[in-house]
Coordinates of C-alpha atoms in Angstrom, one line a residue:
Chain A
M1 CA -36.3 -21.5 -7.3
A2 CA -36.4 -20.7 -3.7
I3 CA -33.8 -18.0 -2.7
H4 CA -32.1 -20.4 -0.3
E5 CA -31.4 -23.0 -3.3
L6 CA -30.6 -20.2 -5.9
Q7 CA -27.5 -19.4 -3.2
V8 CA -26.6 -23.0 -3.0
G9 CA -26.1 -22.9 -7.0
I10 CA -24.2 -19.7 -6.7
D11 CA -21.9 -21.0 -4.0
A12 CA -21.5 -24.4 -5.9
T13 CA -20.4 -22.5 -9.2
Y14 CA -18.0 -19.9 -7.5
Q15 CA -16.3 -22.3 -5.8
Q16 CA -15.8 -24.4 -8.8
A17 CA -14.5 -21.2 -10.9
L18 CA -12.2 -20.5 -7.6
K19 CA -11.1 -24.3 -7.7
S20 CA -10.1 -24.0 -11.6
F21 CA -8.3 -20.4 -10.8
H22 CA -6.2 -22.1 -7.9
E23 CA -5.1 -24.9 -10.1
G24 CA -3.8 -22.3 -12.7
G25 CA -6.8 -22.7 -15.1
V26 CA -9.7 -20.8 -16.5
P27 CA -11.3 -19.7 -13.9
I28 CA -15.3 -20.9 -15.1
G29 CA -17.2 -23.0 -12.6
A30 CA -20.8 -24.8 -13.6
C31 CA -23.0 -26.8 -11.2
I32 CA -26.2 -28.5 -12.0
M33 CA -28.9 -29.0 -9.3
Q34 CA -32.2 -30.8 -9.4
A35 CA -34.7 -30.2 -6.6
G36 CA -32.9 -28.5 -4.5
Q37 CA -29.8 -30.4 -4.7
V38 CA -26.5 -30.0 -6.2
V39 CA -26.1 -33.2 -8.2
A40 CA -22.9 -32.4 -10.3
V41 CA -20.1 -29.8 -10.1
G42 CA -17.7 -29.1 -13.0
H43 CA -15.4 -26.6 -14.4
N44 CA -12.9 -25.7 -17.2
H45 CA -10.1 -27.9 -17.7
R46 CA -8.4 -26.2 -20.7
I47 CA -5.3 -26.0 -18.6
Q48 CA -5.5 -28.6 -16.5
C49 CA -6.3 -31.4 -19.1
G50 CA -5.4 -29.7 -21.9
S51 CA -9.2 -30.0 -22.6
N52 CA -10.7 -28.5 -25.7
I53 CA -14.5 -29.9 -24.6
R54 CA -14.5 -29.7 -21.0
H55 CA -16.0 -26.4 -20.3
G56 CA -17.5 -25.6 -16.8
E57 CA -21.2 -26.6 -18.1
T58 CA -19.9 -29.4 -20.3
D59 CA -18.1 -31.1 -17.7
C60 CA -21.0 -30.9 -15.4
I61 CA -23.0 -32.5 -17.9
E62 CA -20.5 -34.9 -18.2
K63 CA -20.4 -36.1 -14.9
C64 CA -24.0 -36.6 -14.5
G65 CA -23.6 -39.7 -16.5
H66 CA -27.2 -41.3 -17.8
T67 CA -28.7 -41.4 -14.2
V68 CA -29.8 -37.7 -14.1
D69 CA -33.0 -36.4 -15.8
F70 CA -31.9 -33.4 -17.5
S71 CA -35.6 -32.4 -18.3
Q72 CA -35.6 -31.6 -14.3
V73 CA -32.3 -29.8 -13.9
T74 CA -31.2 -26.0 -13.4
L75 CA -27.6 -25.7 -15.1
F76 CA -25.4 -23.1 -13.3
S77 CA -22.4 -21.2 -15.1
S78 CA -20.2 -18.3 -13.9
L79 CA -20.0 -17.1 -17.6
T80 CA -22.3 -17.0 -20.4
P81 CA -22.3 -20.3 -22.4
C82 CA -20.2 -20.7 -25.7
L83 CA -22.0 -22.1 -28.7
M84 CA -20.5 -25.5 -27.8
C85 CA -22.0 -25.6 -24.3
T86 CA -25.3 -23.9 -25.8
G87 CA -25.7 -26.8 -28.0
A88 CA -25.4 -29.4 -25.3
I89 CA -27.9 -27.3 -23.1
I90 CA -30.3 -28.0 -26.0
L91 CA -29.5 -31.4 -26.9
Y92 CA -30.2 -32.5 -23.2
S93 CA -33.2 -30.2 -23.4
I94 CA -32.0 -28.7 -20.0
P95 CA -35.1 -26.5 -19.0
R96 CA -33.3 -23.6 -16.8
V97 CA -29.5 -21.8 -17.0
V98 CA -28.5 -19.0 -14.2
I99 CA -25.5 -17.5 -15.5
L100 CA -23.5 -15.5 -12.9
D101 CA -21.6 -13.3 -15.0
N102 CA -22.8 -12.0 -18.6
I103 CA -20.7 -8.7 -18.6
N104 CA -17.2 -10.2 -19.4
I105 CA -18.0 -11.9 -22.8
H106 CA -19.3 -9.6 -25.8
D107 CA -20.4 -11.8 -28.6
Y108 CA -22.4 -14.8 -26.7
E109 CA -25.8 -12.7 -26.7
T110 CA -27.1 -14.7 -29.7
N111 CA -26.0 -18.0 -27.8
L112 CA -28.8 -16.6 -25.0
D113 CA -31.2 -16.0 -27.5
M114 CA -30.8 -19.5 -28.8
L115 CA -31.4 -21.0 -25.8
R116 CA -34.8 -18.7 -25.1
E117 CA -35.9 -19.6 -28.5
R118 CA -35.7 -23.4 -27.6
N119 CA -37.8 -22.2 -24.4
V120 CA -34.8 -22.4 -22.2
E121 CA -35.2 -20.2 -19.1
V122 CA -32.5 -17.8 -18.9
K123 CA -31.7 -16.1 -15.5
I124 CA -29.0 -13.8 -15.6
L125 CA -27.3 -12.6 -12.1
N126 CA -24.7 -10.0 -11.5
H127 CA -22.7 -12.2 -9.1
E128 CA -20.0 -9.9 -8.2
P129 CA -17.4 -12.2 -7.4
S130 CA -17.5 -14.2 -10.7
I131 CA -17.6 -11.1 -12.3
E132 CA -14.6 -9.9 -10.7
L133 CA -12.9 -13.2 -11.1
N134 CA -13.3 -13.2 -15.0
R135 CA -12.3 -9.4 -15.5
Q136 CA -8.9 -10.3 -13.7
F137 CA -8.4 -13.2 -15.7
Q138 CA -9.5 -11.4 -19.0
R139 CA -7.4 -8.4 -18.0
S140 CA -4.0 -9.9 -16.6
P141 CA -1.0 -10.1 -19.4
E142 CA -0.4 -13.7 -17.9
T143 CA -3.5 -15.1 -18.5
R144 CA -5.3 -13.2 -21.6
T145 CA -3.9 -15.6 -24.1
L146 CA -5.5 -18.5 -22.0
W147 CA -8.9 -17.1 -22.0
L148 CA -8.5 -16.1 -25.7
G149 CA -7.5 -19.7 -26.4
D150 CA -10.6 -21.0 -24.5
V151 CA -13.1 -18.9 -26.5
G152 CA -11.7 -19.8 -29.9
E153 CA -9.6 -17.0 -30.5
Chain B
M1 CA -9.7 -31.2 -51.3
A2 CA -8.1 -34.0 -53.7
I3 CA -10.4 -37.1 -54.5
H4 CA -7.5 -39.6 -52.8
E5 CA -7.5 -37.3 -49.9
L6 CA -11.1 -37.2 -49.5
Q7 CA -10.9 -41.1 -49.7
V8 CA -8.6 -41.4 -46.6
G9 CA -10.6 -39.3 -44.6
I10 CA -13.9 -41.2 -45.7
D11 CA -12.0 -44.5 -44.7
A12 CA -10.5 -43.4 -41.3
T13 CA -14.0 -42.0 -40.3
Y14 CA -16.1 -45.5 -41.2
Q15 CA -13.2 -47.3 -39.6
Q16 CA -13.8 -45.1 -36.4
A17 CA -17.9 -45.7 -36.4
L18 CA -17.2 -49.8 -37.1
K19 CA -15.0 -49.7 -34.2
S20 CA -17.6 -48.3 -31.9
F21 CA -20.2 -50.7 -33.2
H22 CA -17.8 -53.5 -32.6
E23 CA -17.4 -51.9 -29.1
G24 CA -21.4 -52.2 -28.5
G25 CA -21.2 -48.5 -28.9
V26 CA -23.3 -45.8 -30.9
P27 CA -21.8 -46.2 -34.3
I28 CA -20.6 -42.6 -35.0
G29 CA -17.1 -42.0 -36.1
A30 CA -15.3 -38.7 -37.1
C31 CA -11.9 -37.7 -38.2
I32 CA -9.9 -34.6 -38.5
M33 CA -7.1 -34.0 -41.5
Q34 CA -4.8 -31.4 -42.2
A35 CA -2.4 -31.0 -45.2
G36 CA -3.8 -34.2 -46.6
Q37 CA -2.5 -36.4 -43.5
V38 CA -5.1 -37.6 -40.6
V39 CA -4.2 -35.8 -37.5
A40 CA -6.9 -37.3 -35.3
V41 CA -9.8 -39.9 -35.1
G42 CA -12.7 -40.3 -32.5
H43 CA -16.0 -42.2 -31.8
N44 CA -18.9 -41.6 -29.9
H45 CA -18.4 -42.9 -26.5
R46 CA -22.0 -42.8 -25.0
I47 CA -22.1 -46.7 -24.2
Q48 CA -18.4 -47.4 -23.6
C49 CA -17.3 -44.4 -21.1
G50 CA -21.1 -43.2 -20.2
S51 CA -20.1 -40.2 -21.8
N52 CA -22.8 -37.1 -22.8
I53 CA -20.2 -34.9 -24.3
R54 CA -17.6 -37.5 -26.4
H55 CA -19.5 -37.6 -29.5
G56 CA -17.3 -38.4 -32.9
E57 CA -16.6 -34.9 -33.7
T58 CA -16.0 -33.5 -30.0
D59 CA -13.7 -36.8 -29.2
C60 CA -11.6 -35.9 -32.2
I61 CA -11.5 -32.2 -31.2
E62 CA -10.4 -33.3 -27.8
K63 CA -7.6 -35.4 -29.1
C64 CA -6.3 -32.8 -31.2
G65 CA -5.2 -31.0 -27.6
H66 CA -3.4 -27.5 -28.2
T67 CA -1.4 -28.4 -30.9
V68 CA -3.8 -28.3 -33.8
D69 CA -4.4 -25.0 -36.0
F70 CA -8.0 -25.7 -36.4
S71 CA -8.4 -22.8 -38.7
Q72 CA -6.3 -25.4 -41.1
V73 CA -8.5 -28.5 -40.8
T74 CA -11.3 -30.4 -42.3
L75 CA -13.7 -32.4 -39.9
F76 CA -15.2 -35.6 -41.2
S77 CA -18.3 -37.1 -39.2
S78 CA -20.1 -40.3 -40.1
L79 CA -23.3 -38.5 -39.3
T80 CA -24.8 -35.1 -39.5
P81 CA -23.3 -33.0 -36.4
C82 CA -25.9 -32.6 -33.2
L83 CA -26.1 -28.9 -32.1
M84 CA -23.3 -29.3 -29.2
C85 CA -20.9 -30.6 -32.2
T86 CA -21.9 -28.1 -34.3
G87 CA -21.4 -25.4 -31.6
A88 CA -17.8 -27.2 -31.2
I89 CA -16.8 -26.6 -34.6
I90 CA -17.8 -23.3 -34.9
L91 CA -16.3 -22.1 -31.5
Y92 CA -12.9 -23.6 -32.9
S93 CA -13.6 -21.8 -36.3
I94 CA -13.3 -25.2 -38.2
P95 CA -13.6 -24.2 -41.8
R96 CA -14.6 -27.4 -43.7
V97 CA -16.9 -30.2 -42.3
V98 CA -17.4 -33.5 -44.7
I99 CA -20.7 -35.7 -43.4
L100 CA -20.8 -39.1 -44.7
D101 CA -24.6 -39.5 -43.9
N102 CA -27.2 -37.0 -43.7
I103 CA -30.4 -39.3 -44.5
N104 CA -30.6 -41.0 -40.7
I105 CA -31.3 -37.7 -38.8
H106 CA -34.2 -35.7 -39.5
D107 CA -33.9 -32.3 -37.7
Y108 CA -30.3 -31.4 -38.1
E109 CA -30.8 -29.2 -41.0
T110 CA -30.8 -26.2 -38.9
N111 CA -27.4 -27.1 -37.9
L112 CA -26.1 -27.2 -41.3
D113 CA -27.6 -23.9 -41.9
M114 CA -25.9 -22.6 -38.8
L115 CA -22.8 -23.8 -40.3
R116 CA -23.0 -22.7 -43.5
E117 CA -23.7 -18.9 -42.1
R118 CA -20.6 -18.9 -40.3
N119 CA -18.8 -19.7 -43.6
V120 CA -18.0 -23.3 -42.8
E121 CA -18.2 -25.1 -46.1
V122 CA -20.4 -28.1 -45.6
K123 CA -20.1 -31.1 -48.2
I124 CA -22.5 -34.0 -48.0
L125 CA -21.7 -37.4 -49.3
N126 CA -23.9 -40.4 -49.3
H127 CA -21.4 -43.2 -48.4
E128 CA -23.5 -46.2 -48.3
P129 CA -21.6 -47.9 -45.8
S130 CA -22.0 -45.3 -43.2
I131 CA -25.5 -44.9 -44.0
E132 CA -26.2 -48.6 -43.9
L133 CA -24.4 -48.4 -40.3
N134 CA -26.9 -45.9 -38.8
R135 CA -30.0 -47.7 -40.5
Q136 CA -29.3 -50.5 -38.8
F137 CA -28.4 -49.1 -35.4
Q138 CA -31.4 -47.2 -35.4
R139 CA -34.2 -49.9 -36.5
S140 CA -32.7 -52.7 -34.3
P141 CA -34.6 -53.1 -31.3
E142 CA -31.7 -53.9 -29.2
T143 CA -30.0 -50.5 -30.2
R144 CA -32.9 -48.0 -31.0
T145 CA -32.7 -46.6 -27.3
L146 CA -29.2 -46.4 -27.5
W147 CA -29.5 -44.2 -30.6
L148 CA -32.6 -42.0 -29.1
G149 CA -30.3 -41.6 -25.6
D150 CA -27.3 -40.0 -27.9
V151 CA -29.6 -37.7 -29.7
G152 CA -31.3 -36.2 -26.5
E153 CA -34.8 -38.1 -26.9

């Protein structure tokens, strides 16, 4: 993936995380790119819709409907995928995942192993704005319980 | 789980599978029980809503919202869970899963291993009506492609 395409994906993903944050939600965004174009964006809907299954990644996958060939896409997420989202990535044979923050989550390394074992290419970035947004949301007393609920704790 | 409670869960799950079938959808149903009561039912929405993420199990988990204590429930599914649903079960620490048909799917045994490794109790039944419904749907030329799309093939 060319640098400018990577930047388009990073920007779209982070904007979705910010959007969710400004809605009062868990600030995790995602996007799906195909042939250099963003074909879907999504974010966590735990707070906004009371959803348990619309994480950033699954929200994106949902929005693709049945017209996108998942074998040709790259999925971006502003945080390392949980096991449900990891399962969805493998279910639909998505070949590449770009993660903007792998720091603010502690026990999802096995999910990355699972992706790699299934030949998913995993690229981990250190996107400072995403890292800082997740860090703030985790640490703030007002939002810490929302974060914990989202990761099943 | 008492026999009559098990029967309530089986019936609710199979009715959801039939409902989806009669809607023209993939005939997989699920239910969630807590303390002998059905607290949520769900079914696959791939055809009805063009959904990629609302399988029977995730549809049920979604409908529970944030009021159900997942650590106290039993999830029933009319077919062995895919990896996305397996991940959702583990994410929310659901402790027991009852599967009505583990015959009409060939490569999901590792999902069951993953559940068991995380101390999820897995009970596999041979519920003939569910097995027959899945078998028909898989084999019929009219519905085979719908089935394959749902399992990511």
